[in-house]
Coordinates of C-alpha atoms in Angstrom, one line a residue:
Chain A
X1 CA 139.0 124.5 87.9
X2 CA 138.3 125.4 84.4
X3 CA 141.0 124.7 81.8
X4 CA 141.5 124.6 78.1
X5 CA 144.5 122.5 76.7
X6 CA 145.5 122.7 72.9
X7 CA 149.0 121.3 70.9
X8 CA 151.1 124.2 70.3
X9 CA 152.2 123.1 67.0
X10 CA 150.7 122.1 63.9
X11 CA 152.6 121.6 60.7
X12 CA 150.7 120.7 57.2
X13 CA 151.3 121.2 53.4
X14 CA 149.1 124.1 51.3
X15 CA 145.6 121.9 49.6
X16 CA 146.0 119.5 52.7
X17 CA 143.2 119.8 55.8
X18 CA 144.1 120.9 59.0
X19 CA 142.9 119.5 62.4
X20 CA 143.5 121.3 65.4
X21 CA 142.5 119.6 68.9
X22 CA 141.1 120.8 71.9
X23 CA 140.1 119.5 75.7
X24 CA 138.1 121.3 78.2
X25 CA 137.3 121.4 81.9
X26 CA 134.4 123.2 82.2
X27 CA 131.0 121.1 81.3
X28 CA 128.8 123.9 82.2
X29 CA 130.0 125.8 79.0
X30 CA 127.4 126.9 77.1
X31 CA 129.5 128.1 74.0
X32 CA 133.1 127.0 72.4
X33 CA 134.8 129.1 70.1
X34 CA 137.3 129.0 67.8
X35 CA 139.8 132.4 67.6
X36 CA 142.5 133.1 65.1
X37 CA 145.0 135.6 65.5
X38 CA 147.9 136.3 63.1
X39 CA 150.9 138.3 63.4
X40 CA 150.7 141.8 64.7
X41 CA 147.2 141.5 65.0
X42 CA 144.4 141.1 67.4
X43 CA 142.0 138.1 67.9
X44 CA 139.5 137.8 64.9
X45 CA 136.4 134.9 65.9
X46 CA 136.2 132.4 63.6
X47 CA 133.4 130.0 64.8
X48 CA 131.5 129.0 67.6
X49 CA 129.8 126.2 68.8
X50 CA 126.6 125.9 71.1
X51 CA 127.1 122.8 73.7
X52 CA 123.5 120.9 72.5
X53 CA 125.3 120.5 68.5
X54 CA 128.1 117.8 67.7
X55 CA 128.5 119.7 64.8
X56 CA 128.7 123.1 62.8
X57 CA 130.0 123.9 59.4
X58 CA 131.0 127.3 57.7
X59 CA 132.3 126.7 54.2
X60 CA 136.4 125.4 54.6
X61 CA 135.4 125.1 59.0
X62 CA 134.0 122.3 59.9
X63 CA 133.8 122.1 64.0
X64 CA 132.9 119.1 66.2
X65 CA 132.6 118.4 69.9
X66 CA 132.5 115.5 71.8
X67 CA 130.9 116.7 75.0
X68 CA 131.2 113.7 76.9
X69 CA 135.1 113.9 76.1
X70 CA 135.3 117.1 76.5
X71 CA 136.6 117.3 72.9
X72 CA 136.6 120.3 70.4
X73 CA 138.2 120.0 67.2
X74 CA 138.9 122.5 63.8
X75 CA 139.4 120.9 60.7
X76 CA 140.1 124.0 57.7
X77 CA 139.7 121.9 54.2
X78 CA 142.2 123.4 51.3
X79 CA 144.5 125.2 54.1
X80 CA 146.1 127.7 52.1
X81 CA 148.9 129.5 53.2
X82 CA 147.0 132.7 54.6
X83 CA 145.5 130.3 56.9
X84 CA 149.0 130.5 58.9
X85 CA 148.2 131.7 62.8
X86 CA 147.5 130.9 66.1
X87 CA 144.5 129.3 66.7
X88 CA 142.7 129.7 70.1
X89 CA 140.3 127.5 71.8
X90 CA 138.4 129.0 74.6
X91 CA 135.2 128.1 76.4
X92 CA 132.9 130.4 77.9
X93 CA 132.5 130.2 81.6
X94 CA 129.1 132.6 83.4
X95 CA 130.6 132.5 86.9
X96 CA 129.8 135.5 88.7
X97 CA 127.0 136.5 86.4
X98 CA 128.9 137.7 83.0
X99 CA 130.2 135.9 80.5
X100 CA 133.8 135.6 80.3
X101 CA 136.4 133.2 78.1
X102 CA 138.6 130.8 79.2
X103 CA 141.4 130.0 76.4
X104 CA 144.4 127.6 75.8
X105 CA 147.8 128.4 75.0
X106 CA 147.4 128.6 71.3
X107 CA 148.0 126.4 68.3
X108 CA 150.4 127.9 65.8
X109 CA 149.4 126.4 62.1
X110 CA 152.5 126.7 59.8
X111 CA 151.3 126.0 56.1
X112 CA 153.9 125.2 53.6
X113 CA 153.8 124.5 50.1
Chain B
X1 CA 137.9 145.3 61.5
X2 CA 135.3 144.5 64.7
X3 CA 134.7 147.2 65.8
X4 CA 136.3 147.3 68.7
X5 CA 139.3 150.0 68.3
X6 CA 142.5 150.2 70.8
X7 CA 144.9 153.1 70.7
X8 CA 147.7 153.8 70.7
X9 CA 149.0 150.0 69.1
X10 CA 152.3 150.3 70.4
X11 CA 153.3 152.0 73.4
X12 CA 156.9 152.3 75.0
X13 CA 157.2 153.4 78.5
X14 CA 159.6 153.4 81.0
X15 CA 159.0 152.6 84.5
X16 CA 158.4 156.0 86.3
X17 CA 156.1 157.1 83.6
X18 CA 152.4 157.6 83.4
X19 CA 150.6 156.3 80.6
X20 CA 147.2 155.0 79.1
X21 CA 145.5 152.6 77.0
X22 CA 142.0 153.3 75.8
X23 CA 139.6 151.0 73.3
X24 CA 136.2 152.2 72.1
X25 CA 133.5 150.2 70.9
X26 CA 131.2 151.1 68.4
X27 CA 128.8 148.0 68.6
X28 CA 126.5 149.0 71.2
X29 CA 127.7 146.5 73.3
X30 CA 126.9 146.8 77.3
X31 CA 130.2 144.5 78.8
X32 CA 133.9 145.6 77.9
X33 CA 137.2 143.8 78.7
X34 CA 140.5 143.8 79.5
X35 CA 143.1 140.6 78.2
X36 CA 147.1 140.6 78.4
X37 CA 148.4 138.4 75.8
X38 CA 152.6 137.5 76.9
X39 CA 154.8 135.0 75.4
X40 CA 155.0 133.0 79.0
X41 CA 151.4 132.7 79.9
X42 CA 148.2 132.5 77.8
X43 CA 145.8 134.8 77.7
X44 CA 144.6 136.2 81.2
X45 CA 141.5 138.3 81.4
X46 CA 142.3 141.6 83.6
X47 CA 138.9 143.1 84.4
X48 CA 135.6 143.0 83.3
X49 CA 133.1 146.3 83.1
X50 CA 129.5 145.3 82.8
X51 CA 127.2 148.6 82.2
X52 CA 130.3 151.0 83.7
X53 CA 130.4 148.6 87.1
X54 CA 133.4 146.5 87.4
X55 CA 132.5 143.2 87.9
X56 CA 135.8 141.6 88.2
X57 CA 139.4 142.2 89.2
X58 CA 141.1 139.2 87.9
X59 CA 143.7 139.6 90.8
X60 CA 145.6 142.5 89.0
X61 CA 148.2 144.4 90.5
X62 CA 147.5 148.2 91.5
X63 CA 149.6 149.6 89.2
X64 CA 146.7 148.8 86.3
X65 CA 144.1 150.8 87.0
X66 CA 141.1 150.7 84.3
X67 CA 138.7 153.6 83.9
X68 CA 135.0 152.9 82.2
X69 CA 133.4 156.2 81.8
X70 CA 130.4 154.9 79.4
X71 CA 129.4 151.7 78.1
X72 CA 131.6 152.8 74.5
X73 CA 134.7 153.7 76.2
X74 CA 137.6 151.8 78.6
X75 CA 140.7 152.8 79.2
X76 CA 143.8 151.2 81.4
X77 CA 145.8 153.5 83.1
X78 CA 149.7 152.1 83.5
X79 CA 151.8 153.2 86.0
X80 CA 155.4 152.6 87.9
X81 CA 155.2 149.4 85.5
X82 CA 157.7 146.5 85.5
X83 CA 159.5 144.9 82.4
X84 CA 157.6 141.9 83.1
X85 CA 154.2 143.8 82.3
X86 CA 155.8 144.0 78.5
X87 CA 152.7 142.2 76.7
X88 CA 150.0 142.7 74.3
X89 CA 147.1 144.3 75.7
X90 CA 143.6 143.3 74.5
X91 CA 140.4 145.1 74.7
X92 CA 137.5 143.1 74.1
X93 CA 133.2 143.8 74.2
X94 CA 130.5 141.8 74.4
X95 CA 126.3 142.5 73.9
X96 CA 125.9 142.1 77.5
X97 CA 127.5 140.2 79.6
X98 CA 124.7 137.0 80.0
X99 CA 126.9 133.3 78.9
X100 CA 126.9 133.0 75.2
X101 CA 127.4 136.5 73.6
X102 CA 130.0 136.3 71.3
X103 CA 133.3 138.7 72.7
X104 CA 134.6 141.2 70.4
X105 CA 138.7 141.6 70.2
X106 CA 140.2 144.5 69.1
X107 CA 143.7 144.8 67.7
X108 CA 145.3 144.8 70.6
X109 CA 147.4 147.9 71.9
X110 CA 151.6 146.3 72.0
X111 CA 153.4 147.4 75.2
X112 CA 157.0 147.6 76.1
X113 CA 158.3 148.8 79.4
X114 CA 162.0 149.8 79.4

């Protein structure tokens, strides 16, 4: 079945980059995307990914997938301390005709100084 | 902001009343969603509304019943709810609802059953 795993901490010091990990079930995916979400508030998209690149960068977001791993990753350069959330995974499964996300627990980024 | 707009953000009910949630999306999008976000379980899509036609009932019990009277609008009517349905509710939209359009979140509507 489909199935997105992610740490559910992540722990770094303000200038320092960030890595957050993901795995995936579903190979059919056509997209992967990269939510944050900080307190109080909704989801906000941050990136996404089309499943024919290994790689996309957007200024401190650098993305990469291994699809034969089933591998997404999140590196933030410079975190600074407003980068402090929960990051969600998710991949996009088309069963049934629509489009529809399939997410992982969360990763909750603590930045300190 | 998205775009996507939930009221009212935080809601407290008890369990014999009658409530609703309703999001609006100015986007022009044609597919609308319902998530609940809960500290034990990750988030769980509810239904999905692809031009006003429900496409999917994610096995949700009957006392969620959602309404989509036009593509802009969804609501979720709550009632006789259960502590356990405590949980942040997410509306979300989408350009249609073909693999690969980008969902919309809004900022999420915070409920607490008592």
């Amino acid at each position: 079945g489909e199935d997105v795993e992610q740490s559910l901490f992540l722990s770094v010091r303000e200038g320092d980059s960030s890595v957050i990990n993901c795995t995936y079930t579903d190979s059919s995916s056509t997209y992967l995307y990269w939510y944050k979400q900080e307190p109080g508030a909704g989801l906000q998209l941050l990136t996404y990914i089309f499943s024919n690149m290994d790689m996309k960068q957007d200024q401190r977001l650098t993305v990469l997938l291994n699809k034969k791993d089933k591998h997404l990753s999140l590196r933030i350069a410079d975190t600074q301390t407003g980068d402090s959330a929960i990051y969600f995974c998710a991949e996009s499964s088309n069963s049934g005709g629509y489009n529809k996300l399939i997410f992982g627990a969360g990763t909750r980024l603590a930045v300190h100084p | 902001e998205t775009g996507v707009t939930q009221t009212p953000r935080h809601l407290v009910m008890g369990m014999t009343n009658k409530k609703s949630l309703k999001c609006e999306q100015h986007l022009g999008h044609n597919a609308m969603y319902w998530y609940k976000q809960s500290a034990k379980k990750p988030l769980e899509l509810m239904f999905v509304y692809s031009l006003e036609e429900r496409v999917e009932n994610n096995s949700v019990p009957s006392r969620f019943s959602p309404e989509c009277p036009n593509s802009s609008h969804l609501f979720l009517h709550l009632h006789t709810l259960q502590p356990e349905d405590s949980a942040l509710y997410l509306c979300a939209s989408s350009p249609d609802r073909s693999s690969g359009n980008t969902i919309y979140f809004g900022e999420g509507s915070w409920l607490t059953v008592v």
